[in-house]
Coordinates of C-alpha atoms and ligand atoms in Angstrom, one line a residue:
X260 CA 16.9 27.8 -10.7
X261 CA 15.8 26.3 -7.4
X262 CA 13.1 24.1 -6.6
X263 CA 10.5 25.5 -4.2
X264 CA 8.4 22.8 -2.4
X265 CA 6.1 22.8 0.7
X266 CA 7.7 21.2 3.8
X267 CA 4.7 20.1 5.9
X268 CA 7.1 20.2 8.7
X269 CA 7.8 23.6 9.0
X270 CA 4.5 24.8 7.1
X271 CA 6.6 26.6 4.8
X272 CA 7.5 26.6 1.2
X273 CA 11.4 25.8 1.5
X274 CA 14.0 25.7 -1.2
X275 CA 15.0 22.5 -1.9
X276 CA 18.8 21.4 -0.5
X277 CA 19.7 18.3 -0.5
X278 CA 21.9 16.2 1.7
X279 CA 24.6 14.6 -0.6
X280 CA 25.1 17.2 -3.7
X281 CA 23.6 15.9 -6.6
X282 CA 21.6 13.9 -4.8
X283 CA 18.4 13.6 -3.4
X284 CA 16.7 10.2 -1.7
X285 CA 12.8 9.5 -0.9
X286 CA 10.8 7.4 0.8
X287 CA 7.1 7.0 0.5
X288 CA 5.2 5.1 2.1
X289 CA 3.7 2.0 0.2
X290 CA -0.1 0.5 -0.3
X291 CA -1.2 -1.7 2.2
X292 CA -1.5 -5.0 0.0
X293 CA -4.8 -6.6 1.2
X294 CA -7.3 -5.1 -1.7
X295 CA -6.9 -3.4 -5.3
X296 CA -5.9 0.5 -5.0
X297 CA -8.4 2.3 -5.4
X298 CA -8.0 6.3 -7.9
X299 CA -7.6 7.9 -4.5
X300 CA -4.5 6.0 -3.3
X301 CA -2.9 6.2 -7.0
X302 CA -3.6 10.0 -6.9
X303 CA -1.2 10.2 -4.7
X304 CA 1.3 7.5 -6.0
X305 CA 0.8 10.0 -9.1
X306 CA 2.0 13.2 -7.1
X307 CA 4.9 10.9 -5.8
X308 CA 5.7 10.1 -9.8
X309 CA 5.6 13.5 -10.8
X310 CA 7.6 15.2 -8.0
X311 CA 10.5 12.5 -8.2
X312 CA 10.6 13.3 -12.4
X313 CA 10.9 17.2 -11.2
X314 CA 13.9 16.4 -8.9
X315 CA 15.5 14.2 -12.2
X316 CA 14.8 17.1 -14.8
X317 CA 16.7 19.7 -12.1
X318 CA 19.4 17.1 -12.2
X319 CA 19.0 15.2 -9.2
X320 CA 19.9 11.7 -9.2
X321 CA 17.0 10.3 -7.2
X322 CA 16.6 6.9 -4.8
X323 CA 13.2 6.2 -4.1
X324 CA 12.3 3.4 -1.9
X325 CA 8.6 2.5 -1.7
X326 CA 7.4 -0.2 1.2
X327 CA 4.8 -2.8 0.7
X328 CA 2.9 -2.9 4.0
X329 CA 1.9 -6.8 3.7
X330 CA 1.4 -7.4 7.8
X331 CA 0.4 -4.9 11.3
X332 CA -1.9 -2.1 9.5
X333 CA -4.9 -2.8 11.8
X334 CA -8.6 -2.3 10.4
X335 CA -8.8 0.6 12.7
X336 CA -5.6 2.4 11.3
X337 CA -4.9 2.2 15.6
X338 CA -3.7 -0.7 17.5
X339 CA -7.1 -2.2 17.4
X340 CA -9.3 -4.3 15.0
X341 CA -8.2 -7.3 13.0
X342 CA -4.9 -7.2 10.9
X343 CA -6.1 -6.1 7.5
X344 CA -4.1 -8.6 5.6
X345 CA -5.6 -11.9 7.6
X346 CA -9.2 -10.4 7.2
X347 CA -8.7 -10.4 3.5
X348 CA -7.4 -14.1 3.6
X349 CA -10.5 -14.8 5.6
X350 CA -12.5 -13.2 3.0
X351 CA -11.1 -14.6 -0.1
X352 CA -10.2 -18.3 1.3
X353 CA -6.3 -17.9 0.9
X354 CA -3.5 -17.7 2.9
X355 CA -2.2 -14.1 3.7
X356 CA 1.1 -14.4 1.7
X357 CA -1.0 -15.0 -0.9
X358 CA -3.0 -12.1 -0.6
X359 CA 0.3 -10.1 -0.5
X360 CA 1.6 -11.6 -3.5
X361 CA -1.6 -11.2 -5.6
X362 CA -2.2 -7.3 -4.9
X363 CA 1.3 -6.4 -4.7
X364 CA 1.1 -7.5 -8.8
X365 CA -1.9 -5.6 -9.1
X366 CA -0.7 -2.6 -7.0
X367 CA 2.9 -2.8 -9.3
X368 CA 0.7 -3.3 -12.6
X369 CA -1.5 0.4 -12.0
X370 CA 1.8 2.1 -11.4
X371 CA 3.2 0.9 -14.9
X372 CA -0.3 1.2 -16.4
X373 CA -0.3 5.2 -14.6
X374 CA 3.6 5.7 -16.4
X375 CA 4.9 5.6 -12.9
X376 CA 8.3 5.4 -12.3
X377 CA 9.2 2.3 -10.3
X378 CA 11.3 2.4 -7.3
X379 CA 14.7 1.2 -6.6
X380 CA 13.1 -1.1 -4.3
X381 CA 10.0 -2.5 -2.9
X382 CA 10.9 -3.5 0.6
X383 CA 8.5 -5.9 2.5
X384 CA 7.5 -5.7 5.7
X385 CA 7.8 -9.2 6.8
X386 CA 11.3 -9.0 5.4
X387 CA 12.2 -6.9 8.0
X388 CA 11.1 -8.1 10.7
X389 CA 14.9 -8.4 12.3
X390 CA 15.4 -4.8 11.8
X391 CA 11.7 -3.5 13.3
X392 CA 12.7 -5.9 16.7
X393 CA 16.4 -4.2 16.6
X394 CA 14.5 -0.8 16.5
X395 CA 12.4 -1.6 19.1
X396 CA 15.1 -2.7 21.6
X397 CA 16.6 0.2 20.6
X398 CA 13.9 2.3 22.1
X399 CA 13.6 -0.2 25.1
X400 CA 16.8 0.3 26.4
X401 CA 16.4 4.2 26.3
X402 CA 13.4 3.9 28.2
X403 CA 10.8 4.9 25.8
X404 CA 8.3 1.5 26.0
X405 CA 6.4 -0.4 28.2
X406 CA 4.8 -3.7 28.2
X407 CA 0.9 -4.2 28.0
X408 CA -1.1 -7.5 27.9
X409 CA -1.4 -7.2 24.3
X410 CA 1.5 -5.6 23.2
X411 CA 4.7 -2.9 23.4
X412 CA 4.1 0.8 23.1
X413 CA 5.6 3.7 22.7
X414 CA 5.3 5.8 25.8
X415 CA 5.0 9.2 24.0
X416 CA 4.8 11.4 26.6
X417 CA 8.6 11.3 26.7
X418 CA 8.7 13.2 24.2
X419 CA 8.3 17.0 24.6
X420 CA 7.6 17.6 20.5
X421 CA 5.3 14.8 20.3
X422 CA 2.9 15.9 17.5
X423 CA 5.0 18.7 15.6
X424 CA 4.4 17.6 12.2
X425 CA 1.0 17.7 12.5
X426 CA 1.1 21.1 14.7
X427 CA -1.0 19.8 17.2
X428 CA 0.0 19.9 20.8
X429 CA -1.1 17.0 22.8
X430 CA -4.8 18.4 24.3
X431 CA -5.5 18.6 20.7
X432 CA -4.3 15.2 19.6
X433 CA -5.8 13.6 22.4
X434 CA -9.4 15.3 21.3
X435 CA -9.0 14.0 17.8
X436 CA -8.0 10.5 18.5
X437 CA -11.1 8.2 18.4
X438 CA -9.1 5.6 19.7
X439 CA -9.8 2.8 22.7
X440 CA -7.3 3.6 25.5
X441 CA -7.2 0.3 26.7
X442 CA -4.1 0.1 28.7
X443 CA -2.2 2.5 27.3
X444 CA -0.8 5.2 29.4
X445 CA -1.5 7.9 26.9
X446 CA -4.1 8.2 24.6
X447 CA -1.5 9.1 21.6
X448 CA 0.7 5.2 22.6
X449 CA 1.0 3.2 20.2
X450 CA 1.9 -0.1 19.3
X451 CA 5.0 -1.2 18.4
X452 CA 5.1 -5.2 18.8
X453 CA 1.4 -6.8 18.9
X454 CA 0.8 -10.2 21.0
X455 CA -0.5 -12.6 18.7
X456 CA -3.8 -13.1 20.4
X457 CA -4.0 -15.9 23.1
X458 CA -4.8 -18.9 21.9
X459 CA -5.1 -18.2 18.6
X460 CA -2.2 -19.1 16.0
X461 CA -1.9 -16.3 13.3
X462 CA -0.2 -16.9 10.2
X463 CA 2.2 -14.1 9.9
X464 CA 3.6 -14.4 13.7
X465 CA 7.6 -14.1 15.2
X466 CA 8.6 -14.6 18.2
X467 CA 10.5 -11.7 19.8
X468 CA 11.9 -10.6 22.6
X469 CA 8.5 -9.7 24.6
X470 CA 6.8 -12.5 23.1
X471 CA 5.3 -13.9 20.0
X472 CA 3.5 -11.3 17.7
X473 CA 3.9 -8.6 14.6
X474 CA 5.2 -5.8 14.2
X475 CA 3.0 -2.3 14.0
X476 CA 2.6 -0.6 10.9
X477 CA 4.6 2.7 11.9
X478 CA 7.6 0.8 12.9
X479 CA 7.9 -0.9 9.9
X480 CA 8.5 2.4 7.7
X481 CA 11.1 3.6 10.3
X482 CA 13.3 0.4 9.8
X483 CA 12.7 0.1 6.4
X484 CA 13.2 4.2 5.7
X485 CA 16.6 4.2 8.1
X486 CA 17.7 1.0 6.5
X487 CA 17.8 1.6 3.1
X488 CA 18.6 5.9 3.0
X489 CA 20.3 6.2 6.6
X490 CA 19.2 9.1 8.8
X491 CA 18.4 12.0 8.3
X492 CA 17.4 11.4 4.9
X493 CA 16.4 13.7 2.8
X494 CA 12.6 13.4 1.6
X495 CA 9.8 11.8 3.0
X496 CA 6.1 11.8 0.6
X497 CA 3.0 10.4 1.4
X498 CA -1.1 10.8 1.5
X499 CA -2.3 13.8 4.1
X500 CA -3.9 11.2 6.5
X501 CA -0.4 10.2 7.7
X502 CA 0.1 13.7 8.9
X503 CA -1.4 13.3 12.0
X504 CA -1.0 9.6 12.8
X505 CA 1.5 7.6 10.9
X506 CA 4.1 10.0 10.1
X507 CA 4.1 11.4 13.7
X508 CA 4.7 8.0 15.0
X509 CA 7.5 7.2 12.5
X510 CA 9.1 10.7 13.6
X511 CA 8.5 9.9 17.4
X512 CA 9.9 6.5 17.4
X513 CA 12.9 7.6 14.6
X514 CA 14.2 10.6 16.2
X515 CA 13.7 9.1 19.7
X516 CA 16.0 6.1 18.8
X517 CA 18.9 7.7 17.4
X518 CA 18.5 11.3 18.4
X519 CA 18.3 13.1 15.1
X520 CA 15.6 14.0 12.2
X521 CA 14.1 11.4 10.7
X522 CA 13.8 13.2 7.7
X523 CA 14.2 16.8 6.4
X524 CA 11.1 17.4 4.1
X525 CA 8.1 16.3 4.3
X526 CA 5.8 16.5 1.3
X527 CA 1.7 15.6 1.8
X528 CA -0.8 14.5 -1.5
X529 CA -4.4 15.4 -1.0
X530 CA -7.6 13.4 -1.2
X531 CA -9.6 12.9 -4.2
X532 CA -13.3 13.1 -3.3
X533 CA -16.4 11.0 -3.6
X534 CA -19.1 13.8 -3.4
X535 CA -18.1 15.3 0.0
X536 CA -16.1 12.2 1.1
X537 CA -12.7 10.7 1.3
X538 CA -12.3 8.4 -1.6
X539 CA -11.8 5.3 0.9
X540 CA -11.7 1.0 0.9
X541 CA -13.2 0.9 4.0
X542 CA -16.0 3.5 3.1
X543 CA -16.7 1.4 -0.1
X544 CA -16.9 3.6 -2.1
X545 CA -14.0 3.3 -4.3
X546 CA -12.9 3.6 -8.2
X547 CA -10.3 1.1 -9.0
X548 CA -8.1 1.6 -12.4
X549 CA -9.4 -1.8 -13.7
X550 CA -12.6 0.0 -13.7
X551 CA -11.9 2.9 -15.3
X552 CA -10.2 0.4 -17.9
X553 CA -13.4 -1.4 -18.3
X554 CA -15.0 1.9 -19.0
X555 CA -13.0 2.8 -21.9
X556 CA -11.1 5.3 -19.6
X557 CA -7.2 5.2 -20.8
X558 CA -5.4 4.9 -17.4
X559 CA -3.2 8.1 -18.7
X560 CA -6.5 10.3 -19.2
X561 CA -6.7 9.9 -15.2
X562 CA -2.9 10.8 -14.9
X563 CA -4.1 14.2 -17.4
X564 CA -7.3 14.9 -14.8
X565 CA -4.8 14.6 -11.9
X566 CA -1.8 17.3 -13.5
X567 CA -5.0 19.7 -13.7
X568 CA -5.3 20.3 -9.9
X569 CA -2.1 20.8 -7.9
X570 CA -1.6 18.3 -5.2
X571 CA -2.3 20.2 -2.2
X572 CA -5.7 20.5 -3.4
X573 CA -8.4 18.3 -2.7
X574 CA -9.8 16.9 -5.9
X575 CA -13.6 15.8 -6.5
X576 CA -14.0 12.7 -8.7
X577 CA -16.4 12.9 -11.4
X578 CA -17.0 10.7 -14.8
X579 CA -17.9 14.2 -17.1
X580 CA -14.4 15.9 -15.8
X581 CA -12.4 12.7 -16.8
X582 CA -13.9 12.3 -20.2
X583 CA -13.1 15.7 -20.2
X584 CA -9.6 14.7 -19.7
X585 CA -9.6 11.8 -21.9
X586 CA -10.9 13.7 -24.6
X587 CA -8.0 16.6 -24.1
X588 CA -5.3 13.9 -23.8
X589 CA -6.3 12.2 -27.3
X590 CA -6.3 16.3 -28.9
X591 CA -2.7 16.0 -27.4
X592 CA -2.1 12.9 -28.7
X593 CA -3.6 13.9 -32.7
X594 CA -1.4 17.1 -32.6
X595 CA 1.6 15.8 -31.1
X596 CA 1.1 13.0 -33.8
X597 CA 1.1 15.3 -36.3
X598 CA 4.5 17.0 -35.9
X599 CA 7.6 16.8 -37.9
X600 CA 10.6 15.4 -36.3
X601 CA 12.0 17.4 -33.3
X602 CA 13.4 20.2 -34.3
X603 CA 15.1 23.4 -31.9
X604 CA 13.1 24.0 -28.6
X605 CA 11.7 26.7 -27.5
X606 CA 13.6 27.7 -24.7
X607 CA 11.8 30.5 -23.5
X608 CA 8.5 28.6 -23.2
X609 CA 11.1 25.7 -20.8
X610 CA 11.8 28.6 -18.9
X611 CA 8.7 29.2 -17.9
X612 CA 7.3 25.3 -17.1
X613 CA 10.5 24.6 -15.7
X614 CA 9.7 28.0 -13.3
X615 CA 5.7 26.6 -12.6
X616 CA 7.3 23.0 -12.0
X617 CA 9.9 24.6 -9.3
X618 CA 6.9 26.5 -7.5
X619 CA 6.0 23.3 -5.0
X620 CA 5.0 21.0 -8.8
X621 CA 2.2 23.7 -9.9
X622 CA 0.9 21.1 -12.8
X623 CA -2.0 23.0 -13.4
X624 CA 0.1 25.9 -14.5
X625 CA 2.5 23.7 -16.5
X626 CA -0.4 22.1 -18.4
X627 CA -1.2 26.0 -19.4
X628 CA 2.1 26.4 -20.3
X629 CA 2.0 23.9 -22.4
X630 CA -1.5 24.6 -24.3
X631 CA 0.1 28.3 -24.7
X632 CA 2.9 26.7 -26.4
X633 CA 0.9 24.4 -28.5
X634 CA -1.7 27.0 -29.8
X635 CA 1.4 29.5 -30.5
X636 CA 1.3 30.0 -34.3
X637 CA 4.8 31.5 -34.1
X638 CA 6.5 28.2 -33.4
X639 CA 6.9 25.6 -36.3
X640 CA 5.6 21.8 -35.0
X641 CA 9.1 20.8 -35.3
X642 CA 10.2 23.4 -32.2
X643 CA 6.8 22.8 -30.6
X644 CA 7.6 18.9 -30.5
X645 CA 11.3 19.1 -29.2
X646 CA 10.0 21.0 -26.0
X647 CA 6.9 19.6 -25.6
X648 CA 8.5 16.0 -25.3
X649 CA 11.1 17.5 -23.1
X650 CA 7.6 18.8 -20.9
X651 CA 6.6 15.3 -20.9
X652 CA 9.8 13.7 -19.0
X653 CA 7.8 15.1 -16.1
X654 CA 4.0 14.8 -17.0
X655 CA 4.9 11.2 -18.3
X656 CA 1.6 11.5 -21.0
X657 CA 3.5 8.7 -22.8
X658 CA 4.3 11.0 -25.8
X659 CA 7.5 10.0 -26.8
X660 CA 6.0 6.5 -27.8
X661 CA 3.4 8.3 -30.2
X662 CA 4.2 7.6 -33.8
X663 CA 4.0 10.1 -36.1
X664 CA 0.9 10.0 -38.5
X665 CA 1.1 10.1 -42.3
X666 CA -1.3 13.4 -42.5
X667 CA -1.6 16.4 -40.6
X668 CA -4.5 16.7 -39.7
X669 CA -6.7 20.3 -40.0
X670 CA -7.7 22.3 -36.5
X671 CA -11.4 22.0 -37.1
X672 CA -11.2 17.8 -37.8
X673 CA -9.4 18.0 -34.6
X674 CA -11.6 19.6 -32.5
X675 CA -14.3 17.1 -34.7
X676 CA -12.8 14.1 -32.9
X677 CA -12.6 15.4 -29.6
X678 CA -16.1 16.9 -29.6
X679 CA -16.6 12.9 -30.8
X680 CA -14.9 11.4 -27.8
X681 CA -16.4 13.8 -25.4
X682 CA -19.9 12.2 -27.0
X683 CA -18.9 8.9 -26.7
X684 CA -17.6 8.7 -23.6
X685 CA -21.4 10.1 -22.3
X686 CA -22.7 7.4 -24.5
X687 CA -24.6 10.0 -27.0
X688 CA -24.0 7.2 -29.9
X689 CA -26.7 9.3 -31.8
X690 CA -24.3 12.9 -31.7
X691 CA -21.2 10.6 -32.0
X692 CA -22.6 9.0 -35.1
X693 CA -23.3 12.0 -36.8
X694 CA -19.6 13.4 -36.2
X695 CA -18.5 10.5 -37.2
X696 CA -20.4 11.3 -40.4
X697 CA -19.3 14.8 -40.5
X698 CA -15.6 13.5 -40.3
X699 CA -15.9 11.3 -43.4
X700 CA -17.6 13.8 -45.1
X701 CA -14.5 16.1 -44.8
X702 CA -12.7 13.2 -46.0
X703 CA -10.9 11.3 -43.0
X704 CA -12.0 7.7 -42.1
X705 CA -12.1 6.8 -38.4
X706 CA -11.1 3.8 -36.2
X707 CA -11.7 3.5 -32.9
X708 CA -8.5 2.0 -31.1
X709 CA -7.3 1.4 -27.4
X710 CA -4.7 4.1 -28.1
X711 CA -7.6 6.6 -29.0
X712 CA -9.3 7.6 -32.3
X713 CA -7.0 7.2 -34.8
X714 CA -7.9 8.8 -38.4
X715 CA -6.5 8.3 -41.9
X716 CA -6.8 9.9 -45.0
X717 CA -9.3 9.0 -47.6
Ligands
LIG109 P1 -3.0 2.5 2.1 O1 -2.8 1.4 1.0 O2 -4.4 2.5 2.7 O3 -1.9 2.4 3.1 O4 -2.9 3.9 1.3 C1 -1.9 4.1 0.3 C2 -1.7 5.6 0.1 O5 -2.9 6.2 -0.4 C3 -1.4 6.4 1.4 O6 -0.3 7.3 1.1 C4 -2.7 7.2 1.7 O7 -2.4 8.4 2.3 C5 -3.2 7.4 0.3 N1 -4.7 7.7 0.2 C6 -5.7 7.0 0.8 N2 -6.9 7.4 0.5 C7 -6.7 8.4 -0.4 C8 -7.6 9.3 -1.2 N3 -8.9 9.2 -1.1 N4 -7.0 10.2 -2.0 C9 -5.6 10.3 -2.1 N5 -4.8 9.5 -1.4 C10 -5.3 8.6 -0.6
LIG110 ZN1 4.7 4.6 6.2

């Protein structure tokens, strides 16, 4: 069966074809490491996660390089504004290598904590230095850059498809960019080498060719993307606010240099919300997993919330809809617990997940698929489990870990604990208590662990 997914590039959904058979190589781009990640970056770290496992359940064998911004991504997202990762140092009385170190742990420790799949490699920035210069000579000596007080830039009005992957032609770029034009020939230049400002020693400086400085952020994925999956490669994923900006600079600079796609798909996450708003650092109003943690919140129930909406769609945080989701993950959990060992699968219900997988990752419809299956009196828990552990190589709930509990455990004690869960996660200790009560009456004791409510047998 083929896999359907939506190339922002050609605003189509496209069957998937790969460049080496077999084979199928990503790059994404990576967190900027000055500050915790907040739900809305992993939300899209999740979609990464969950796409790559769909490419290794149709049998790809999949290399995934994921950068770590750690210098050049400018408080203005532009080519102005302070370097976010000296700010930070500022801020927090450390050096910037330190700050790199410290949230590149903490970025690496929510993607384990979210079941995410780690890379074959975490390129740095700053360890690539060498090849961002090379690029940039590259483009030098076929006449694409000039030379500014401040920095090098990419003349992109040598381009005649500037701007394709974000549809825009250049009147309409031009209107959107709220950006100083400085000295830049064209409002949609940008930098490609930075000046360290004049008399004033930065800590993460090189000297180059034009002079000492850093590198800008869209040149680093270019080097890093070319150097480590060649070009054209096959997939390239990130967050939908790199359509317009940092994705259409990595395209300009890539396919100006050596004449050829940078890469053939291009795959976009959405937002999550905060009320009307972009979940966002520098809007300050941002979730990070260590809160949700401190909450109660089982980093996996956010992974469940995010397989309910499919990743094109914008998604509104709110507390009730993930207790919701915590509450239907631990359900999960009790019945999954509950089965017999594996026994034969169900191999028209893998039909159909594998089928809403293919369709450009509908989740939302495999999660259905997968309630059908489990509320389906037909199949014994033994069949149920077999597939439903084979569902969860993509949805990465963490099942296969679950160990089995002694009892089976009745329908209407099940929905008892969720109904609990759901009441103590809105802090109604008064309804929770008396579940609690009505579950010991039935004859089940209950603990309350990190793992979820866990019940035994009187
Ligand atoms: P950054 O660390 O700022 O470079 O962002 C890391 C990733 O998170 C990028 O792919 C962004 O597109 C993505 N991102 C930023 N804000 C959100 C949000 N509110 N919802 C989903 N993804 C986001
Ligand atoms: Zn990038």
């Amino acid at each position: 069966m083929s896999l359907k997914i939506y190339n922002t590039l050609s605003r189509k959904t496209e069957e998937f074809k790969p460049i080496k058979k077999g084979r199928a190589d990503i790059y994404a781009c990576g967190p900027t490491v000055y500050n915790y990640a907040h739900i809305g970056n992993l939300r899209t770290y999740v979609f990464e996660d969950i796409f790559k496992r769909v490419l290794q359940y149709n049998g790809y064998k999949v290399k995934h390089i994921m950068n770590i911004t750690d210098v050049g991504h400018l408080t203005s997202n532009g080519d102005e504004g302070e370097d976010k990762m000296e700010k930070s140092a500022e801020r927090e009385g450390k050096t910037a290598w330190q700050i790199a170190k410290f949230y590149t742990a903490a970025f690496q420790k929510d993607l384990k904590d979210l079941n995410i799949l780690l890379p074959n490699k975490f390129p740095k920035a700053t360890d690539n230095i060498k090849e961002q210069i090379n690029l940039i000579k590259k483009l030098e000596q076929k006449g694409f850059t000039y030379k500014t007080n401040d920095g090098v830039y990419f003349d992109t009005s040598k381009l005649t498809d500037y701007g394709k992957l974000a549809g825009l032609d250049k009147q309409q770029l031009k209107a959107g960019a709220r950006v100083e034009m400085g000295e830049k020939k064209n409002i949609t230049d940008f930098a490609l080498w930075k000046f360290s400002p004049k008399g004033q020693k930065r800590e993460m400086e090189w000297p180059s060719p034009w002079g000492v400085g850093f590198p800008g952020w869209h040149i680093e994925c270019s080097a890093m993307a070319t150097k480590y999956l060649g070009q054209p490669f096959d997939i390239h994923v990130g967050g939908i606010d790199h359509v317009s900006v940092h994705h259409t600079n990595e395209i300009a600079q890539s396919e100006a240099a050596n004449d050829k796609p940078l890469a053939n798909y291009w795959l976009h996450g959405e937002f999550i919300l905060m009320g009307e708003d972009k979940m966002a650092k520098s809007a300050d109003n941002f979730i990070t997993l260590d809160t949700l943690k401190e909450k109660g919140i089982n980093p996996l129930a956010y992974r469940y919330l995010l397989l309910q909406t499919h990743y094109r769609k914008q998604l509104s945080f709110s507390w009730e809809a993930l207790g919701a989701a915590q509450n239907g993950l631990y359900h999960l959990y009790n019945i999954v617990q509950s089965w017999d060992k594996p026994g034969p699968s169900c191999n028209d219900c893998e039909l159909k997940f594998l089928e809403a997988v293919n369709n450009d990752l509908d989740m939302p419809a495999a999660m259905a698929i997968m309630w059908d299956l489990i509320k389906n009196p037909i199949f014994p828990g033994s069949a149920k489990k077999r597939t439903i552990l084979k569902f969860d190589k993509i949805l990465g709930l963490g099942l296969a870990k679950l160990k089995k509990q002694k009892i089976n455990i009745p329908t209407e004690i099940q929905n008892l604990i969720a109904e609990r869960d759901g009441a103590r996660f809105s802090k109604n200790w008064d309804k929770s208590d008396e579940l609690r009560k009505k579950i010991e009456t039935a004859g089940y004791t209950v603990m309350d662990t990190p793992e979820g409510t866990k019940i035994e047998k009187k």
